[in-house]
Amino acid sequence: MESKEYHEQRLDSIETAVSPERPQKIQCPPHTTEKALLRRLDLRLVPVLIVLYLMSFLDRINIGNALVLGLPADLHLKGNEINTALALFYVPYIIFEIPSNILLKRFKPHVWLSGCVTAFGVVMLCHGFIQNYSGLLAARFFLGVAEAGVFPGCFYLLSMWYTREEALRRFAIFFNAVTLAGAFGGLLASGIENMDGIRGYAGWRWIFILEGILTTVVAFLSYFVIVDFPEDAKWLTEDEREFMQARLITENDTTMEPVSFKDGLKSYFSDYKAYIAALLYFGANIPGYSLTYFLPTIVKGFKYSPIKTQLHSVPPFAAAYAFSLIVSFASARARHRFAFAFVPLLIALAGVGVLLNVHHNVRAEYAGVFLIAMGLFGSLPTALCWYIMNLEGHFGRAIGSAWMVGFGNIGGIVATFSFLAEDAPYYHKGYSIVTFGLCLAAASAVAYGVGCFVENRRNGGRVGWKKLQL
């Protein structure tokens, strides 16, 4: 049994930790250690969110695999109708991201996130039965509504459990569900394509049907295993919950105090860095979504068969996964963000340069795809974590993660019209748009880094100032 003296000492240390004028290392409960608590948290939180985001992104981009397996011909699509359908997804996705994060806090993560995953699993299943262009438009719209809360919600939840130095490694592992989705999507599509004709359904329909069923099963199970916020974590004892919250207040300067919605929005959007961060993610999403949607189409231009096209879409994402983890772990170890967000973008630009100028050397072109994937996905986790972990408290991170991701996903709309059928096989227009996106992201990273540096210099002596990461 814990002593009365211990409880008094622990509560006093928590009270001290909250005060920026008297920072002090808080005490971990005597029956455990901070490392042991983090291991328990990692096992409970990160794998579940990885699976949820993997399913979310896989369901979002599998239409890229369906395009090369006959969806446009079966639905009698003409001109840019497929691009319009892809773009429509982002309209509700962007609109509902901030409201979704607010509802996540109100209903608790295990309820809201599992509900979102259930909804987009059902919508994905319905994709397998669409018969015309109108049906495709409706399916993509409701998929955008259902998926709006998953990615920013997961980022928000992660940011409320970990300190700055702990967060990046977890963010990177979580975010790279994107690259896993790209890799798995190609593998699954190559296998499912062999089901073409079973029960009268085309192979591309089976992609949606089977992945929709899998998603709904995952959603049901996730209700019971998703971790809520620290203050609501029933799997921790009372003293462990207090320690985890105080640890964040001490090391991350994260305020748990509520603010009014109006004042919070006004404060958040009065910060110019919010717009720079949004432009960074917007620019990066143009090549990001171009790659995830149209990589099978680009690879098909290398004269591969449909099955080989799906299989050759896997290695670039696998390489991007490994490179992204290396960059993120190096950034965490160096305790520096700018260079690790900026330099990989230059690598991606080099890859675009190859694809713009080389047209009759398949190996060189394929290498260019690798450079784009590795550079882009090497930068994104660090850039996202850099900005979100510089925000404070529930409200700041709820709005900030949703705003950055929501505005940034306008880049997805641009991406859907970047690689048009009439521009095949060289796609000069598409690669030029991708170049613009990468340059905008790189310039925004520089601007955000300069902004953090200037504010640290200006406010360095102010009591309670939380130094912004560089």
Coordinates of C-alpha atoms in Angstrom, one line a residue:
M1 CA 0.0 0.0 0.0
E2 CA 1.3 3.5 -0.9
S3 CA 2.1 5.8 1.9
K4 CA 0.4 9.0 2.8
E5 CA 3.7 10.8 2.4
Y6 CA 4.2 9.5 -1.1
H7 CA 0.7 10.8 -2.2
E8 CA 1.5 14.2 -0.7
Q9 CA 4.9 14.3 -2.4
R10 CA 3.4 13.3 -5.7
L11 CA 0.6 15.8 -5.7
D12 CA 3.0 18.6 -4.6
S13 CA 5.4 17.6 -7.5
I14 CA 2.5 17.8 -10.0
E15 CA 1.4 21.2 -8.7
T16 CA 5.0 22.4 -9.0
A17 CA 5.3 20.9 -12.5
V18 CA 2.4 22.9 -13.8
S19 CA 4.0 26.2 -12.7
P20 CA 6.3 27.5 -15.5
E21 CA 8.1 29.5 -12.8
R22 CA 9.2 26.4 -10.9
P23 CA 9.9 23.6 -13.3
Q24 CA 10.7 20.3 -11.6
K25 CA 11.1 16.7 -12.6
I26 CA 7.9 14.9 -11.4
Q27 CA 8.0 11.6 -9.6
C28 CA 6.8 8.4 -11.2
P29 CA 4.6 6.1 -9.0
P30 CA 6.9 3.8 -7.1
H31 CA 5.3 0.5 -8.4
T32 CA 6.4 1.3 -12.0
T33 CA 8.8 3.3 -14.2
E34 CA 8.3 5.9 -16.9
K35 CA 9.8 3.5 -19.5
A36 CA 7.5 0.7 -18.4
L37 CA 4.5 3.1 -18.8
L38 CA 5.6 4.2 -22.2
R39 CA 6.0 0.6 -23.3
R40 CA 2.5 -0.2 -22.2
L41 CA 1.2 2.9 -24.0
D42 CA 3.1 2.1 -27.2
L43 CA 1.6 -1.4 -27.3
R44 CA -1.9 -0.2 -26.7
L45 CA -2.0 3.0 -28.8
V46 CA 0.3 3.0 -31.8
P47 CA -0.4 -0.4 -33.4
V48 CA -4.2 0.2 -33.3
L49 CA -3.9 3.7 -34.9
I50 CA -1.6 2.3 -37.6
V51 CA -4.2 -0.3 -38.5
L52 CA -7.0 2.3 -38.6
Y53 CA -5.0 4.6 -40.8
L54 CA -3.8 1.8 -43.0
M55 CA -7.4 0.8 -43.7
S56 CA -8.4 4.4 -44.2
F57 CA -5.7 5.2 -46.7
L58 CA -6.0 1.8 -48.4
D59 CA -9.7 2.3 -48.9
R60 CA -9.1 5.8 -50.2
I61 CA -6.4 4.9 -52.9
N62 CA -7.5 1.5 -54.0
I63 CA -9.4 3.1 -56.8
G64 CA -6.0 3.8 -58.4
N65 CA -5.6 0.0 -58.7
A66 CA -9.2 -0.4 -60.0
L67 CA -8.5 2.1 -62.8
V68 CA -6.0 -0.2 -64.5
L69 CA -8.3 -3.2 -64.0
G70 CA -11.2 -1.9 -66.1
L71 CA -13.3 0.4 -63.8
P72 CA -13.5 3.3 -66.4
A73 CA -14.6 0.9 -69.2
D74 CA -17.2 -0.9 -67.1
L75 CA -18.8 2.4 -65.9
H76 CA -18.5 4.0 -69.3
L77 CA -16.5 6.9 -68.0
K78 CA -15.5 9.7 -70.5
G79 CA -12.9 12.4 -70.5
N80 CA -12.0 13.7 -67.1
E81 CA -14.9 12.1 -65.2
I82 CA -12.7 9.8 -63.2
N83 CA -10.6 12.8 -62.1
T84 CA -13.8 14.7 -61.1
A85 CA -14.8 11.7 -59.0
L86 CA -11.4 11.5 -57.3
A87 CA -11.5 15.2 -56.6
L88 CA -15.1 15.1 -55.1
F89 CA -13.8 13.0 -52.2
Y90 CA -11.8 15.9 -50.9
V91 CA -14.7 18.4 -50.6
P92 CA -16.4 16.8 -47.6
Y93 CA -13.0 15.5 -46.3
I94 CA -11.7 19.1 -46.0
I95 CA -14.9 20.6 -44.6
F96 CA -15.5 18.1 -41.9
E97 CA -12.0 17.7 -40.4
I98 CA -12.1 20.5 -37.8
P99 CA -15.7 19.6 -36.6
S100 CA -14.6 16.0 -36.5
N101 CA -11.7 16.7 -34.1
I102 CA -14.0 18.7 -31.8
L103 CA -16.5 15.7 -31.8
L104 CA -13.6 13.3 -31.1
K105 CA -12.9 15.2 -27.9
R106 CA -16.6 15.2 -26.9
F107 CA -17.5 11.6 -27.7
K108 CA -14.0 10.1 -26.8
P109 CA -11.7 8.5 -29.3
H110 CA -12.8 4.9 -29.0
V111 CA -16.4 5.8 -29.9
W112 CA -15.7 8.4 -32.6
L113 CA -12.8 6.8 -34.4
S114 CA -14.4 3.3 -34.5
G115 CA -17.6 4.9 -35.8
C116 CA -15.7 6.7 -38.6
V117 CA -14.0 3.5 -39.6
T118 CA -17.3 1.6 -39.6
A119 CA -18.8 4.2 -41.9
F120 CA -16.1 4.2 -44.5
G121 CA -15.9 0.4 -44.5
V122 CA -19.6 0.3 -45.4
V123 CA -19.2 3.0 -48.1
M124 CA -16.2 1.1 -49.5
L125 CA -18.2 -2.1 -49.7
C126 CA -20.9 -0.1 -51.7
H127 CA -18.2 0.9 -54.2
G128 CA -18.2 -2.7 -55.4
F129 CA -21.8 -2.4 -56.6
I130 CA -21.8 1.0 -58.4
Q131 CA -23.1 0.8 -61.9
N132 CA -22.6 4.3 -63.4
Y133 CA -20.9 7.7 -63.1
S134 CA -23.5 9.1 -60.7
G135 CA -23.1 6.1 -58.4
L136 CA -19.3 6.6 -58.4
L137 CA -19.7 10.3 -57.5
A138 CA -22.0 9.5 -54.6
A139 CA -19.7 6.8 -53.3
R140 CA -16.7 9.1 -53.3
F141 CA -18.5 11.9 -51.6
F142 CA -19.7 9.8 -48.7
L143 CA -16.3 8.2 -48.4
G144 CA -14.9 11.7 -47.9
V145 CA -17.4 12.4 -45.2
A146 CA -16.6 9.1 -43.4
E147 CA -12.8 9.4 -43.6
A148 CA -12.6 13.0 -42.6
G149 CA -12.1 12.3 -38.9
V150 CA -9.6 9.5 -39.0
F151 CA -6.2 11.0 -39.9
P152 CA -6.4 14.3 -38.0
G153 CA -8.0 12.5 -35.1
C154 CA -5.3 9.9 -34.8
F155 CA -2.6 12.6 -35.0
Y156 CA -4.4 14.6 -32.3
L157 CA -4.7 11.6 -30.0
L158 CA -1.0 10.8 -30.4
S159 CA 0.0 14.4 -29.7
M160 CA -1.8 14.3 -26.4
W161 CA 0.1 11.3 -25.1
Y162 CA 3.7 11.9 -25.9
T163 CA 6.3 14.6 -25.3
R164 CA 8.0 16.3 -28.2
E165 CA 11.1 14.1 -28.2
E166 CA 9.0 10.9 -27.9
A167 CA 6.4 11.9 -30.5
L168 CA 8.4 11.9 -33.8
R169 CA 9.3 8.2 -33.7
R170 CA 5.7 7.3 -33.1
F171 CA 4.4 9.8 -35.6
A172 CA 6.7 8.3 -38.3
I173 CA 5.7 4.7 -37.6
F174 CA 2.0 5.8 -37.7
F175 CA 2.3 8.0 -40.7
N176 CA 4.1 5.4 -42.7
A177 CA 0.8 3.4 -42.9
V178 CA 0.5 5.5 -46.0
T179 CA 3.5 3.8 -47.6
L180 CA 2.3 0.4 -46.3
A181 CA -1.1 1.1 -47.9
G182 CA 0.5 1.8 -51.2
A183 CA 2.6 -1.4 -51.0
F184 CA -0.3 -3.6 -49.8
G185 CA -2.7 -2.0 -52.3
G186 CA -0.6 -3.2 -55.2
L187 CA -0.1 -6.7 -53.7
L188 CA -3.7 -7.1 -52.8
A189 CA -4.9 -5.9 -56.2
S190 CA -2.6 -8.3 -58.1
G191 CA -4.1 -11.2 -56.1
I192 CA -7.7 -10.1 -56.2
E193 CA -7.5 -9.5 -59.9
N194 CA -7.5 -13.2 -60.3
M195 CA -11.0 -13.3 -58.9
D196 CA -12.2 -11.5 -62.1
G197 CA -15.5 -13.1 -63.2
I198 CA -16.3 -14.9 -59.9
R199 CA -20.1 -14.6 -59.3
G200 CA -20.2 -12.3 -62.3
Y201 CA -18.2 -9.5 -60.7
A202 CA -15.2 -7.9 -62.3
G203 CA -11.9 -8.1 -60.5
W204 CA -11.9 -4.3 -59.6
R205 CA -15.3 -4.8 -57.9
W206 CA -13.8 -7.5 -55.7
I207 CA -11.1 -5.1 -54.6
F208 CA -13.7 -2.8 -53.1
I209 CA -16.0 -5.6 -51.7
L210 CA -13.2 -7.5 -49.9
E211 CA -11.5 -4.4 -48.5
G212 CA -14.8 -3.0 -47.4
I213 CA -15.6 -6.2 -45.5
L214 CA -12.2 -6.3 -43.9
T215 CA -12.5 -2.6 -42.8
T216 CA -15.9 -3.2 -41.1
V217 CA -14.5 -6.1 -39.1
V218 CA -11.5 -4.0 -38.1
A219 CA -13.8 -1.2 -37.0
F220 CA -15.9 -3.5 -34.8
L221 CA -12.8 -4.7 -33.0
S222 CA -11.2 -1.3 -32.7
Y223 CA -14.1 -0.1 -30.5
F224 CA -12.8 -2.2 -27.7
V225 CA -9.1 -1.4 -28.0
I226 CA -8.7 2.2 -29.0
V227 CA -7.1 4.2 -26.2
D228 CA -8.8 7.4 -25.0
F229 CA -7.1 10.6 -23.8
P230 CA -4.8 10.4 -20.7
E231 CA -7.4 11.9 -18.3
D232 CA -9.9 9.1 -19.4
A233 CA -7.5 6.2 -19.6
K234 CA -9.1 3.5 -17.5
W235 CA -6.3 1.0 -18.1
L236 CA -4.1 3.2 -15.9
T237 CA -4.4 3.6 -12.2
E238 CA -5.3 7.0 -10.8
D239 CA -1.7 7.8 -9.8
E240 CA -0.4 6.7 -13.2
R241 CA -3.0 8.9 -15.0
E242 CA -1.9 11.9 -12.9
F243 CA 1.7 11.1 -13.6
M244 CA 1.2 10.9 -17.4
Q245 CA -0.7 14.2 -17.5
A246 CA 1.8 16.0 -15.3
R247 CA 4.6 14.6 -17.4
L248 CA 3.2 16.2 -20.4
I249 CA 2.6 19.5 -18.7
T250 CA 6.2 19.6 -17.4
E251 CA 8.1 18.4 -20.5
N252 CA 5.8 19.6 -23.2
D253 CA 4.3 22.6 -21.5
T254 CA 0.9 21.3 -22.6
T255 CA -2.0 23.1 -20.9
M256 CA -5.0 21.0 -20.0
E257 CA -7.2 24.0 -19.2
P258 CA -10.3 24.5 -21.4
V259 CA -10.7 27.6 -23.5
S260 CA -13.8 29.0 -25.1
F261 CA -14.3 27.9 -28.7
K262 CA -14.5 31.4 -30.1
D263 CA -11.4 32.7 -28.2
G264 CA -9.5 29.5 -29.1
L265 CA -10.2 29.9 -32.8
K266 CA -9.3 33.6 -32.7
S267 CA -6.0 32.9 -31.0
Y268 CA -5.1 30.0 -33.3
F269 CA -5.8 31.7 -36.6
S270 CA -4.1 34.9 -35.5
D271 CA -0.8 33.1 -35.7
Y272 CA 0.8 33.4 -39.2
K273 CA 2.6 30.1 -38.7
A274 CA -0.7 28.3 -39.0
Y275 CA -1.0 29.4 -42.7
I276 CA 2.7 28.6 -43.4
A277 CA 2.2 25.0 -42.1
A278 CA -1.0 24.6 -44.1
L279 CA 0.8 25.7 -47.3
L280 CA 3.6 23.2 -46.5
Y281 CA 1.2 20.3 -46.2
F282 CA -0.8 21.5 -49.3
G283 CA 2.4 21.6 -51.4
A284 CA 3.5 18.2 -50.2
N285 CA 0.1 16.6 -50.8
I286 CA 0.1 17.4 -54.5
P287 CA 2.9 15.0 -55.2
G288 CA 1.8 12.7 -52.4
Y289 CA -1.7 12.1 -53.7
S290 CA -0.4 12.1 -57.3
L291 CA 1.9 9.3 -56.5
T292 CA -0.6 7.2 -54.4
Y293 CA -3.4 7.6 -57.0
F294 CA -1.5 7.4 -60.2
L295 CA 1.6 5.3 -59.6
P296 CA -0.1 2.3 -61.2
T297 CA -1.0 4.5 -64.2
I298 CA 2.6 5.8 -64.4
V299 CA 4.1 2.4 -64.1
K300 CA 1.7 1.0 -66.7
G301 CA 3.3 3.5 -69.1
F302 CA 6.5 1.5 -68.7
K303 CA 4.8 -1.2 -70.9
Y304 CA 4.1 -3.7 -68.1
S305 CA 1.1 -6.0 -68.1
P306 CA -1.8 -5.2 -65.6
I307 CA -0.5 -7.8 -63.0
K308 CA 3.2 -6.7 -63.4
T309 CA 2.0 -3.1 -63.1
Q310 CA 0.4 -3.8 -59.7
L311 CA 3.5 -5.6 -58.5
H312 CA 5.9 -2.9 -59.7
S313 CA 3.9 -0.4 -57.7
V314 CA 5.0 -2.0 -54.5
P315 CA 8.8 -1.5 -54.2
P316 CA 8.8 2.3 -54.4
F317 CA 6.5 2.4 -51.3
A318 CA 8.6 -0.2 -49.5
A319 CA 11.7 1.9 -50.1
A320 CA 9.9 5.0 -48.9
Y321 CA 8.8 3.3 -45.7
A322 CA 12.4 2.4 -44.8
F323 CA 13.8 5.8 -45.7
S324 CA 11.1 7.6 -43.8
L325 CA 11.8 5.7 -40.7
I326 CA 15.5 6.4 -41.0
V327 CA 14.9 10.2 -41.5
S328 CA 12.4 10.4 -38.6
F329 CA 14.6 8.5 -36.1
A330 CA 17.6 10.5 -37.1
S331 CA 15.6 13.7 -36.6
A332 CA 14.5 12.5 -33.2
R333 CA 18.0 11.6 -32.2
A334 CA 19.4 15.0 -33.4
R335 CA 16.5 16.9 -31.8
H336 CA 16.2 18.9 -34.9
R337 CA 13.4 19.1 -37.5
F338 CA 14.1 21.6 -40.2
A339 CA 16.8 19.9 -42.1
F340 CA 15.1 16.5 -41.9
A341 CA 11.9 18.0 -43.4
F342 CA 13.6 20.1 -46.0
V343 CA 16.4 18.0 -47.5
P344 CA 14.2 15.0 -48.5
L345 CA 12.1 17.3 -50.5
L346 CA 15.2 18.1 -52.6
I347 CA 15.6 14.3 -53.2
A348 CA 12.0 14.2 -54.5
L349 CA 12.6 17.1 -56.8
A350 CA 15.6 15.2 -58.3
G351 CA 13.2 12.3 -59.0
V352 CA 10.7 14.5 -60.8
G353 CA 13.6 15.9 -62.8
V354 CA 14.4 12.4 -64.0
L355 CA 10.8 11.7 -65.1
L356 CA 10.5 15.0 -66.8
N357 CA 13.6 14.5 -69.0
V358 CA 14.1 10.8 -69.4
H359 CA 11.5 9.0 -71.6
H360 CA 13.2 5.9 -73.1
N361 CA 15.1 4.3 -70.2
V362 CA 12.7 2.3 -68.1
R363 CA 15.3 1.7 -65.3
A364 CA 16.1 5.4 -65.0
E365 CA 12.4 6.3 -65.0
Y366 CA 11.6 3.7 -62.4
A367 CA 14.5 5.0 -60.2
G368 CA 13.0 8.5 -60.5
V369 CA 9.8 7.1 -59.0
F370 CA 11.8 5.7 -56.1
L371 CA 13.4 9.1 -55.5
I372 CA 10.0 10.9 -55.4
A373 CA 8.5 8.4 -53.0
M374 CA 11.5 8.3 -50.7
G375 CA 12.0 12.0 -50.6
L376 CA 8.3 12.9 -50.2
F377 CA 7.4 10.4 -47.5
G378 CA 10.8 10.9 -45.8
S379 CA 9.8 14.6 -45.2
L380 CA 6.1 14.5 -44.4
P381 CA 6.1 12.8 -40.9
T382 CA 8.8 15.1 -39.6
A383 CA 7.1 18.2 -41.0
L384 CA 3.7 17.3 -39.5
C385 CA 5.2 16.4 -36.1
W386 CA 7.3 19.5 -36.2
Y387 CA 4.3 21.8 -36.4
I388 CA 1.7 19.9 -34.3
M389 CA 4.1 19.4 -31.4
N390 CA 4.8 23.1 -31.4
L391 CA 1.2 23.7 -30.5
E392 CA -0.2 23.7 -27.0
G393 CA -3.1 21.9 -25.3
H394 CA -6.1 19.9 -26.4
F395 CA -7.7 22.8 -28.3
G396 CA -4.6 23.9 -30.1
R397 CA -3.7 20.5 -31.3
A398 CA -7.3 19.5 -32.1
I399 CA -7.7 22.6 -34.3
G400 CA -4.1 22.6 -35.5
S401 CA -4.0 19.0 -36.7
A402 CA -7.4 19.3 -38.4
W403 CA -6.5 22.7 -40.0
M404 CA -3.1 21.6 -41.4
V405 CA -4.5 18.3 -42.7
G406 CA -7.7 19.8 -43.9
F407 CA -6.2 22.7 -45.8
G408 CA -3.4 20.5 -47.0
N409 CA -5.8 18.1 -48.6
I410 CA -6.8 20.7 -51.1
G411 CA -3.6 19.5 -52.7
G412 CA -5.4 16.2 -53.2
I413 CA -7.9 18.0 -55.4
V414 CA -5.1 19.5 -57.5
A415 CA -3.4 16.0 -57.7
T416 CA -6.5 14.4 -59.1
F417 CA -6.3 16.6 -62.2
S418 CA -2.6 16.5 -62.6
F419 CA -2.2 13.2 -64.6
L420 CA -4.8 13.3 -67.3
A421 CA -5.3 10.6 -69.9
E422 CA -4.6 13.0 -72.8
D423 CA -1.1 13.8 -71.4
A424 CA 0.0 10.1 -71.5
P425 CA 2.6 8.7 -71.7
Y426 CA 5.0 11.5 -70.6
Y427 CA 2.7 13.5 -68.4
H428 CA 4.8 16.7 -68.6
K429 CA 1.9 18.8 -67.2
G430 CA 1.5 16.4 -64.3
Y431 CA 5.2 16.4 -63.4
S432 CA 5.3 20.2 -63.7
I433 CA 2.4 20.5 -61.1
V434 CA 4.3 18.1 -58.8
T435 CA 7.4 20.2 -59.1
F436 CA 5.4 23.3 -58.1
G437 CA 4.0 21.4 -55.0
L438 CA 7.5 20.3 -53.9
C439 CA 8.9 23.8 -54.3
L440 CA 6.0 25.3 -52.3
A441 CA 6.5 22.7 -49.5
A442 CA 10.3 23.4 -49.4
A443 CA 9.8 27.2 -49.4
S444 CA 7.1 26.8 -46.6
A445 CA 9.5 24.7 -44.5
V446 CA 12.1 27.4 -44.8
A447 CA 9.6 30.1 -43.8
Y448 CA 8.3 28.1 -40.9
G449 CA 11.8 27.4 -39.6
V450 CA 12.7 31.1 -39.9
G451 CA 9.5 32.0 -38.0
C452 CA 10.3 29.7 -35.2
F453 CA 13.8 31.0 -34.9
V454 CA 12.7 34.6 -34.8
E455 CA 10.0 34.0 -32.2
N456 CA 12.4 32.1 -30.0
R457 CA 14.9 35.0 -30.2
R458 CA 12.1 37.5 -29.4
N459 CA 10.5 35.6 -26.5
G460 CA 13.4 33.7 -25.1
G461 CA 13.5 35.7 -21.9
R462 CA 9.7 35.7 -21.2
V463 CA 8.5 33.7 -18.3
G464 CA 6.4 30.7 -19.4
W465 CA 7.5 30.9 -23.1
K466 CA 7.7 27.5 -24.6
K467 CA 10.6 27.3 -27.0
L468 CA 9.6 26.3 -30.5
Q469 CA 11.4 23.3 -32.0
L470 CA 13.7 23.9 -34.9

